[in-house]
């Protein structure tokens, strides 16, 4: 009870609480006391002459009080937002658990203030739980999660690259719209929605993928290697030049419970073994090639950031035998 009362009095809307209390006291003083005096001493003329002025004064107090309270609340909100953003900037790039907890605390407080556009570029999170958070139009370039639990998080319209998740659990999350280079390592992915999103050149090196939905997702030039995959639904997805493994379709078809949308993938893509593009040696590299595509498939071209730098990423970079990534500036 004491903690609730303290949070009300000292919370972000404390100015509104104190204004209501002050208004109640003023109302009692300027309305009730003259009325009691007039009743006790039969001074009817007192109420008749004073009350019009009293009500006018009370109206002015309420009007100006509401205006001042409104601007005070906005000012406190801006100050709180600036403070939390400053904390995130101070701990950006720190590879410590303390920085992880500090940044997470700031994210939670920003969400409570209805701020979902958070700049988390080059932030590191280790051994913490992300739960019930929302991100919209957030910058997350080079963000990393290590040994974390991500539950019930919404990523809306995120445009980022190097979104790394290692040794973590992802459940109940939603990745909707945007452009995301997903980098999943030895993690578990379950109960997650990917919808209307560009995931080209992503890595799904996962222990388990289950109860997930991929709808209108471009997975071209991505890398898949998982131990198990069940109850996953693929709806209108692209797998052009994806690097997989030899028994990719067998593992998807024989899973129990079954996956959905596998027949459409097998009808549109051939599973072929390719040679090393530079040495010409036969390697154990298998890719999915669109049956309607030409043999000379081009690598994807993706634009990252505002500097208009185009990063050309070929699928061969995903298997360790490749030339350095080529960057072309188009200024």
mmCIF file of N, CA and C in Angstrom, residues 206-284:
data_model
loop_
_atom_site.group_PDB
_atom_site.id
_atom_site.type_symbol
_atom_site.label_atom_id
_atom_site.label_comp_id
_atom_site.label_asym_id
_atom_site.label_seq_id
_atom_site.Cartn_x
_atom_site.Cartn_y
_atom_site.Cartn_z
ATOM 1 N N UNK A 206 20.525 -23.301 -36.336
ATOM 2 C CA UNK A 206 19.689 -23.415 -35.145
ATOM 3 C C UNK A 206 19.613 -24.852 -34.661
ATOM 4 N N UNK A 207 19.437 -24.999 -33.354
ATOM 5 C CA UNK A 207 19.204 -26.323 -32.791
ATOM 6 C C UNK A 207 17.816 -26.817 -33.164
ATOM 7 N N UNK A 208 16.841 -25.928 -33.015
ATOM 8 C CA UNK A 208 15.457 -26.336 -33.248
ATOM 9 C C UNK A 208 14.656 -25.151 -33.770
ATOM 10 N N UNK A 209 13.863 -25.406 -34.800
ATOM 11 C CA UNK A 209 12.918 -24.425 -35.329
ATOM 12 C C UNK A 209 11.537 -25.063 -35.284
ATOM 13 N N UNK A 210 10.619 -24.471 -34.545
ATOM 14 C CA UNK A 210 9.303 -25.091 -34.381
ATOM 15 C C UNK A 210 8.228 -24.025 -34.188
ATOM 16 N N UNK A 211 7.017 -24.372 -34.610
ATOM 17 C CA UNK A 211 5.839 -23.519 -34.424
ATOM 18 C C UNK A 211 6.076 -22.095 -34.951
ATOM 19 N N UNK A 212 6.709 -22.007 -36.111
ATOM 20 C CA UNK A 212 7.003 -20.694 -36.697
ATOM 21 C C UNK A 212 6.234 -20.520 -38.003
ATOM 22 N N UNK A 213 5.999 -19.274 -38.364
ATOM 23 C CA UNK A 213 5.324 -18.942 -39.616
ATOM 24 C C UNK A 213 6.202 -17.971 -40.401
ATOM 25 N N UNK A 214 6.504 -18.344 -41.642
ATOM 26 C CA UNK A 214 7.226 -17.468 -42.565
ATOM 27 C C UNK A 214 6.251 -17.101 -43.682
ATOM 28 N N UNK A 215 5.785 -15.869 -43.688
ATOM 29 C CA UNK A 215 4.796 -15.435 -44.671
ATOM 30 C C UNK A 215 5.322 -14.240 -45.465
ATOM 31 N N UNK A 216 5.358 -14.405 -46.788
ATOM 32 C CA UNK A 216 5.869 -13.348 -47.675
ATOM 33 C C UNK A 216 7.264 -12.901 -47.244
ATOM 34 N N UNK A 217 8.144 -13.867 -47.102
ATOM 35 C CA UNK A 217 9.504 -13.610 -46.632
ATOM 36 C C UNK A 217 10.493 -13.949 -47.744
ATOM 37 N N UNK A 218 11.441 -13.054 -47.979
ATOM 38 C CA UNK A 218 12.504 -13.300 -48.954
ATOM 39 C C UNK A 218 13.721 -13.845 -48.211
ATOM 40 N N UNK A 219 13.982 -15.144 -48.371
ATOM 41 C CA UNK A 219 15.099 -15.817 -47.710
ATOM 42 C C UNK A 219 16.235 -16.119 -48.682
ATOM 43 N N UNK A 220 16.268 -15.446 -49.796
ATOM 44 C CA UNK A 220 17.283 -15.716 -50.811
ATOM 45 C C UNK A 220 18.688 -15.529 -50.257
ATOM 46 N N UNK A 221 19.595 -16.394 -50.724
ATOM 47 C CA UNK A 221 21.015 -16.346 -50.357
ATOM 48 C C UNK A 221 21.244 -16.532 -48.857
ATOM 49 N N UNK A 222 20.302 -17.176 -48.195
ATOM 50 C CA UNK A 222 20.461 -17.457 -46.767
ATOM 51 C C UNK A 222 21.069 -18.833 -46.569
ATOM 52 N N UNK A 223 21.442 -19.127 -45.331
ATOM 53 C CA UNK A 223 22.094 -20.387 -44.990
ATOM 54 C C UNK A 223 21.257 -21.089 -43.929
ATOM 55 N N UNK A 224 20.886 -22.343 -44.197
ATOM 56 C CA UNK A 224 20.068 -23.116 -43.272
ATOM 57 C C UNK A 224 20.835 -24.348 -42.809
ATOM 58 N N UNK A 225 20.896 -24.520 -41.504
ATOM 59 C CA UNK A 225 21.473 -25.729 -40.925
ATOM 60 C C UNK A 225 20.855 -25.913 -39.547
ATOM 61 N N UNK A 226 19.925 -26.842 -39.431
ATOM 62 C CA UNK A 226 19.221 -27.035 -38.168
ATOM 63 C C UNK A 226 19.136 -28.519 -37.837
ATOM 64 N N UNK A 227 19.018 -28.806 -36.544
ATOM 65 C CA UNK A 227 18.906 -30.193 -36.095
ATOM 66 C C UNK A 227 17.494 -30.724 -36.274
ATOM 67 N N UNK A 228 16.493 -29.904 -35.997
ATOM 68 C CA UNK A 228 15.101 -30.328 -36.155
ATOM 69 C C UNK A 228 14.259 -29.145 -36.592
ATOM 70 N N UNK A 229 13.204 -29.454 -37.342
ATOM 71 C CA UNK A 229 12.290 -28.425 -37.833
ATOM 72 C C UNK A 229 10.900 -29.041 -37.923
ATOM 73 N N UNK A 230 9.973 -28.569 -37.095
ATOM 74 C CA UNK A 230 8.628 -29.147 -37.089
ATOM 75 C C UNK A 230 7.583 -28.056 -36.881
ATOM 76 N N UNK A 231 6.411 -28.293 -37.462
ATOM 77 C CA UNK A 231 5.287 -27.364 -37.371
ATOM 78 C C UNK A 231 5.677 -25.946 -37.791
ATOM 79 N N UNK A 232 6.409 -25.880 -38.888
ATOM 80 C CA UNK A 232 6.784 -24.597 -39.476
ATOM 81 C C UNK A 232 6.017 -24.431 -40.779
ATOM 82 N N UNK A 233 5.446 -23.260 -40.989
ATOM 83 C CA UNK A 233 4.647 -23.005 -42.181
ATOM 84 C C UNK A 233 5.329 -21.951 -43.051
ATOM 85 N N UNK A 234 5.539 -22.307 -44.317
ATOM 86 C CA UNK A 234 6.136 -21.387 -45.280
ATOM 87 C C UNK A 234 5.058 -20.959 -46.269
ATOM 88 N N UNK A 235 4.774 -19.657 -46.327
ATOM 89 C CA UNK A 235 3.730 -19.129 -47.198
ATOM 90 C C UNK A 235 4.346 -18.088 -48.130
ATOM 91 N N UNK A 236 4.390 -18.407 -49.411
ATOM 92 C CA UNK A 236 4.870 -17.463 -50.424
ATOM 93 C C UNK A 236 6.258 -16.920 -50.073
ATOM 94 N N UNK A 237 7.197 -17.822 -49.868
ATOM 95 C CA UNK A 237 8.564 -17.437 -49.503
ATOM 96 C C UNK A 237 9.525 -17.689 -50.662
ATOM 97 N N UNK A 238 10.609 -16.931 -50.706
ATOM 98 C CA UNK A 238 11.646 -17.090 -51.719
ATOM 99 C C UNK A 238 12.880 -17.732 -51.099
ATOM 100 N N UNK A 239 13.423 -18.737 -51.806
ATOM 101 C CA UNK A 239 14.616 -19.446 -51.337
ATOM 102 C C UNK A 239 15.718 -19.452 -52.396
ATOM 103 N N UNK A 240 15.764 -18.454 -53.239
ATOM 104 C CA UNK A 240 16.733 -18.431 -54.336
ATOM 105 C C UNK A 240 18.164 -18.510 -53.819
ATOM 106 N N UNK A 241 18.919 -19.513 -54.330
ATOM 107 C CA UNK A 241 20.343 -19.691 -54.028
ATOM 108 C C UNK A 241 20.625 -19.851 -52.533
ATOM 109 N N UNK A 242 19.677 -20.399 -51.798
ATOM 110 C CA UNK A 242 19.917 -20.664 -50.374
ATOM 111 C C UNK A 242 20.864 -21.845 -50.209
ATOM 112 N N UNK A 243 21.795 -21.754 -49.281
ATOM 113 C CA UNK A 243 22.699 -22.856 -48.974
ATOM 114 C C UNK A 243 22.048 -23.731 -47.914
ATOM 115 N N UNK A 244 21.898 -25.012 -48.222
ATOM 116 C CA UNK A 244 21.242 -25.945 -47.307
ATOM 117 C C UNK A 244 22.137 -27.179 -47.154
ATOM 118 N N UNK A 245 21.541 -28.322 -46.891
ATOM 119 C CA UNK A 245 22.283 -29.574 -46.763
ATOM 120 C C UNK A 245 21.625 -30.614 -47.654
ATOM 121 N N UNK A 246 22.293 -31.745 -47.837
ATOM 122 C CA UNK A 246 21.880 -32.717 -48.849
ATOM 123 C C UNK A 246 20.476 -33.254 -48.620
ATOM 124 N N UNK A 247 20.126 -33.563 -47.372
ATOM 125 C CA UNK A 247 18.809 -34.135 -47.084
ATOM 126 C C UNK A 247 17.844 -33.074 -46.563
ATOM 127 N N UNK A 248 17.922 -31.879 -47.121
ATOM 128 C CA UNK A 248 17.105 -30.755 -46.666
ATOM 129 C C UNK A 248 15.617 -31.071 -46.789
ATOM 130 N N UNK A 249 15.184 -31.496 -47.966
ATOM 131 C CA UNK A 249 13.768 -31.777 -48.170
ATOM 132 C C UNK A 249 13.312 -32.986 -47.362
ATOM 133 N N UNK A 250 14.168 -33.983 -47.227
ATOM 134 C CA UNK A 250 13.804 -35.167 -46.454
ATOM 135 C C UNK A 250 13.553 -34.818 -44.988
ATOM 136 N N UNK A 251 14.417 -33.982 -44.429
ATOM 137 C CA UNK A 251 14.242 -33.613 -43.022
ATOM 138 C C UNK A 251 12.973 -32.799 -42.828
ATOM 139 N N UNK A 252 12.644 -31.948 -43.792
ATOM 140 C CA UNK A 252 11.430 -31.147 -43.676
ATOM 141 C C UNK A 252 10.175 -31.992 -43.850
ATOM 142 N N UNK A 253 10.226 -32.959 -44.774
ATOM 143 C CA UNK A 253 9.044 -33.774 -45.051
ATOM 144 C C UNK A 253 8.784 -34.834 -43.990
ATOM 145 N N UNK A 254 9.849 -35.360 -43.392
ATOM 146 C CA UNK A 254 9.696 -36.454 -42.438
ATOM 147 C C UNK A 254 9.540 -35.985 -40.995
ATOM 148 N N UNK A 255 9.488 -34.693 -40.786
ATOM 149 C CA UNK A 255 9.339 -34.192 -39.418
ATOM 150 C C UNK A 255 7.963 -34.543 -38.879
ATOM 151 N N UNK A 256 7.896 -34.779 -37.601
ATOM 152 C CA UNK A 256 6.644 -35.136 -36.938
ATOM 153 C C UNK A 256 6.506 -34.310 -35.665
ATOM 154 N N UNK A 257 5.536 -33.401 -35.603
ATOM 155 C CA UNK A 257 4.490 -33.068 -36.569
ATOM 156 C C UNK A 257 5.052 -32.459 -37.858
ATOM 157 N N UNK A 258 4.195 -32.463 -38.879
ATOM 158 C CA UNK A 258 4.649 -32.088 -40.213
ATOM 159 C C UNK A 258 4.722 -30.575 -40.378
ATOM 160 N N UNK A 259 5.532 -30.161 -41.356
ATOM 161 C CA UNK A 259 5.619 -28.759 -41.744
ATOM 162 C C UNK A 259 4.656 -28.482 -42.889
ATOM 163 N N UNK A 260 4.357 -27.221 -43.120
ATOM 164 C CA UNK A 260 3.437 -26.827 -44.183
ATOM 165 C C UNK A 260 4.167 -25.970 -45.204
ATOM 166 N N UNK A 261 3.771 -26.117 -46.465
ATOM 167 C CA UNK A 261 4.359 -25.326 -47.534
ATOM 168 C C UNK A 261 5.598 -25.931 -48.153
ATOM 169 N N UNK A 262 5.979 -27.144 -47.752
ATOM 170 C CA UNK A 262 7.195 -27.771 -48.287
ATOM 171 C C UNK A 262 6.997 -28.188 -49.742
ATOM 172 N N UNK A 263 5.791 -28.618 -50.070
ATOM 173 C CA UNK A 263 5.518 -29.053 -51.446
ATOM 174 C C UNK A 263 5.713 -27.908 -52.433
ATOM 175 N N UNK A 264 5.285 -26.718 -52.050
ATOM 176 C CA UNK A 264 5.459 -25.559 -52.927
ATOM 177 C C UNK A 264 6.940 -25.247 -53.133
ATOM 178 N N UNK A 265 7.746 -25.399 -52.082
ATOM 179 C CA UNK A 265 9.186 -25.143 -52.205
ATOM 180 C C UNK A 265 9.830 -26.160 -53.135
ATOM 181 N N UNK A 266 9.486 -27.430 -52.950
ATOM 182 C CA UNK A 266 10.080 -28.481 -53.780
ATOM 183 C C UNK A 266 9.647 -28.370 -55.235
ATOM 184 N N UNK A 267 8.461 -27.825 -55.475
ATOM 185 C CA UNK A 267 7.991 -27.657 -56.850
ATOM 186 C C UNK A 267 8.685 -26.496 -57.557
ATOM 187 N N UNK A 268 9.130 -25.513 -56.798
ATOM 188 C CA UNK A 268 9.730 -24.318 -57.399
ATOM 189 C C UNK A 268 11.253 -24.321 -57.391
ATOM 190 N N UNK A 269 11.863 -25.206 -56.586
ATOM 191 C CA UNK A 269 13.321 -25.167 -56.431
ATOM 192 C C UNK A 269 13.928 -26.558 -56.580
ATOM 193 N N UNK A 270 15.094 -26.577 -57.195
ATOM 194 C CA UNK A 270 15.890 -27.799 -57.309
ATOM 195 C C UNK A 270 17.000 -27.769 -56.269
ATOM 196 N N UNK A 271 17.282 -28.923 -55.692
ATOM 197 C CA UNK A 271 18.394 -29.057 -54.762
ATOM 198 C C UNK A 271 19.595 -29.569 -55.548
ATOM 199 N N UNK A 272 20.625 -28.730 -55.684
ATOM 200 C CA UNK A 272 21.768 -29.100 -56.514
ATOM 201 C C UNK A 272 23.057 -28.935 -55.722
ATOM 202 N N UNK A 273 24.062 -29.731 -56.124
ATOM 203 C CA UNK A 273 25.386 -29.621 -55.527
ATOM 204 C C UNK A 273 26.250 -28.767 -56.445
ATOM 205 N N UNK A 274 27.034 -27.879 -55.857
ATOM 206 C CA UNK A 274 27.800 -26.928 -56.656
ATOM 207 C C UNK A 274 29.290 -27.090 -56.395
ATOM 208 N N UNK A 275 30.090 -26.564 -57.311
ATOM 209 C CA UNK A 275 31.538 -26.542 -57.165
ATOM 210 C C UNK A 275 31.985 -25.244 -56.500
ATOM 211 N N UNK A 276 33.176 -25.284 -55.953
ATOM 212 C CA UNK A 276 33.770 -24.068 -55.415
ATOM 213 C C UNK A 276 33.938 -23.080 -56.571
ATOM 214 N N UNK A 277 33.416 -21.844 -56.469
ATOM 215 C CA UNK A 277 33.411 -20.921 -57.608
ATOM 216 C C UNK A 277 34.786 -20.445 -58.032
ATOM 217 N N UNK A 278 35.814 -20.612 -57.177
ATOM 218 C CA UNK A 278 37.146 -20.120 -57.525
ATOM 219 C C UNK A 278 38.124 -21.256 -57.839
ATOM 220 N N UNK A 279 38.049 -22.340 -57.112
ATOM 221 C CA UNK A 279 38.966 -23.455 -57.353
ATOM 222 C C UNK A 279 38.385 -24.475 -58.308
ATOM 223 N N UNK A 280 37.043 -24.495 -58.435
ATOM 224 C CA UNK A 280 36.408 -25.480 -59.289
ATOM 225 C C UNK A 280 36.304 -26.851 -58.658
ATOM 226 N N UNK A 281 36.747 -27.010 -57.419
ATOM 227 C CA UNK A 281 36.686 -28.299 -56.748
ATOM 228 C C UNK A 281 35.255 -28.632 -56.327
ATOM 229 N N UNK A 282 34.970 -29.944 -56.334
ATOM 230 C CA UNK A 282 33.651 -30.400 -55.911
ATOM 231 C C UNK A 282 33.569 -30.340 -54.386
ATOM 232 N N UNK A 283 32.635 -29.605 -53.874
ATOM 233 C CA UNK A 283 32.468 -29.451 -52.437
ATOM 234 C C UNK A 283 31.086 -29.940 -52.019
ATOM 235 N N UNK A 284 30.973 -30.245 -50.748
ATOM 236 C CA UNK A 284 29.694 -30.702 -50.218
ATOM 237 C C UNK A 284 28.818 -29.499 -49.888
#
